[in-house]
């Protein structure tokens, strides 16, 4: 749990038992609590107590009694109200008057009718940039075992377990759609359609246990009241846009037809636009595409406008409100409960084109193809056939295969990427028969069996689109494209360089370039904390030193929020097991395509064994990363410190710390060379010493720009152009000042000459 920065520390000299007792007494002295969870933070040395997910109290660790193991002593007042949850156990602690427990996760039950003075209200800001270290995948057998032990009837779906809401019954499964609760088979994440709540597997287990315990004592208790996953956010702009927009049926027909012509969607029919509740903007220059949840509540809108820029060039712009949508599906309100097949497309226009021509229900993601969130999976659980129709480019093909794996490939069909099978919108524009293309969709074959006839078209497509198949190109480092050809999934890149040479600075810019192009990125920075890393990335994103340009912070921060970049909360030494577990969770939840680990030495720990033990441990870590990159089809960039060598010698592949395992397993090896110490004209440059894709090796000179903290040449050139422009303006100003002075001097000389001539006369 992240402790809010605005929460203050409760200052008191009493022991923790008295503080907890006093805190509980402020809850109207009640012994019947609602759920609150106490979390201990060893870094800030505080305990955070969130109540109803919206209030937080902090207690200083130095003010309570603890032993050397970090255990605490809790008074008898709370002994029957405390539940301790360890890694695999949960027990009620009632036996002793003085209870000793380790603070991994402690839960207190209490309830209140008003806010205690010591508990502070704070507004939670929406953030998807942190991967919590406690989030992990759950074993399917663990979920089944728990539900069976509690005699809960459950159906096994394609991606979720389906049960009824716990407040109704645990004996039988209801068939009403509104009563269903979905549990993700991989993570345990649940979505309850009755309570309109969602949360983690741990929270659901706690809730079921609470309900059953209350049932034993014949007490009534509301379901899922202890937490809320709904983020508080400003929806005023969303409401303003939607209420200001006009339904297409009430719009001016001539203006609507002109707008459809400008957007190149003239073939879309009015009934289809009405079916998907599309509206025209208040300015009548664009369309508004809404996204609703299952209850019909508006979640987000995407606004597509046709504008003409200052140079007279027409342009189509798209904006989403809020900037980071809450998820959901466009077209969800059009789906019937008895529908068994659906088409999943990449955008709103593609969805309407597919539905209009095939008459098959069609939906699209609110985040386009950047990720398939886990809370969307229950919305697609009812369908026996899902056709993924994204387009005929290779990137769309890779995305379709990745989504099919997440949706359960047994029910997924894919439109193969060929010239004859473009996206639905393009097919409609050129007059291709969409029903025929839809009927020709193919199921995915068994993952362990294939043949050339099955892959023949893919082989041809890779040869036909060789440039695209080589990977995503860097915009900031075009020279790197000539060497590595692009960034590809499933590869392992090893990056090394001297200490203090700028490895983290370069890799952050290198990854930001890809993230700006839609590559979902996960950062694991063990050496520097996330706050410092984000400051560097923000400077690189804006191209300015934000400390000197604070007026531009909001604009840059808004842009940063929309980038698919996430950060692990690890810092310092951490085990490879936990890191791999967190990476697996992130790949499943956020569809991560690029993972950066900075650096490997922090996962090796401070082992006091022999050098052979260290080498063996490093080999195990590298093998785990190699296996993860291959199995998860994810690119891993692994930063490794080099051996201690002379500052006057260039590093080589053999300079990588450890055995030869790193260089053998790596697909690419990049070395940041720094020759400034050995030569007055020395430079920094990237040297590619291994390239398994096509064998191209070479160097790329780096040009560091201090203001933006970027090695990209474009910022350096931009800065030089600005300085050159300022010099020209300064020279021009000096010349303008010099000309009047020269004229003034000539006038004075002329006057003196005339006076002299008159005196001579």
PDB file of C-alpha atoms in Angstrom, residues 159-163 180-192 201 378:
ATOM      1  CA  UNK A 159     -10.881 -16.588 -18.009  1.00  0.00           C
ATOM      2  CA  UNK A 160     -12.824 -16.320 -14.746  1.00  0.00           C
ATOM      3  CA  UNK A 161     -14.557 -18.363 -12.091  1.00  0.00           C
ATOM      4  CA  UNK A 162     -18.225 -17.363 -11.949  1.00  0.00           C
ATOM      5  CA  UNK A 163     -20.132 -17.438  -8.669  1.00  0.00           C
ATOM      6  CA  UNK A 180     -22.780 -12.749 -10.644  1.00  0.00           C
ATOM      7  CA  UNK A 181     -19.295 -12.306  -9.263  1.00  0.00           C
ATOM      8  CA  UNK A 182     -16.259 -12.992 -11.490  1.00  0.00           C
ATOM      9  CA  UNK A 183     -12.865 -14.116 -10.163  1.00  0.00           C
ATOM     10  CA  UNK A 184      -9.864 -13.919 -12.488  1.00  0.00           C
ATOM     11  CA  UNK A 185      -8.199 -17.347 -12.721  1.00  0.00           C
ATOM     12  CA  UNK A 186      -4.693 -15.887 -12.886  1.00  0.00           C
ATOM     13  CA  UNK A 187      -4.752 -13.081 -10.319  1.00  0.00           C
ATOM     14  CA  UNK A 188      -7.832 -13.665  -8.175  1.00  0.00           C
ATOM     15  CA  UNK A 189      -9.048 -10.143  -9.024  1.00  0.00           C
ATOM     16  CA  UNK A 190     -12.842 -10.067  -8.596  1.00  0.00           C
ATOM     17  CA  UNK A 191     -15.660  -7.986 -10.053  1.00  0.00           C
ATOM     18  CA  UNK A 192     -19.104  -8.126  -8.426  1.00  0.00           C
ATOM     19  CA  UNK A 201      -8.305 -12.059  -4.036  1.00  0.00           C
ATOM     20  CA  UNK A 378     -15.578 -10.476 -17.165  1.00  0.00           C
TER      21      UNK A 378
END
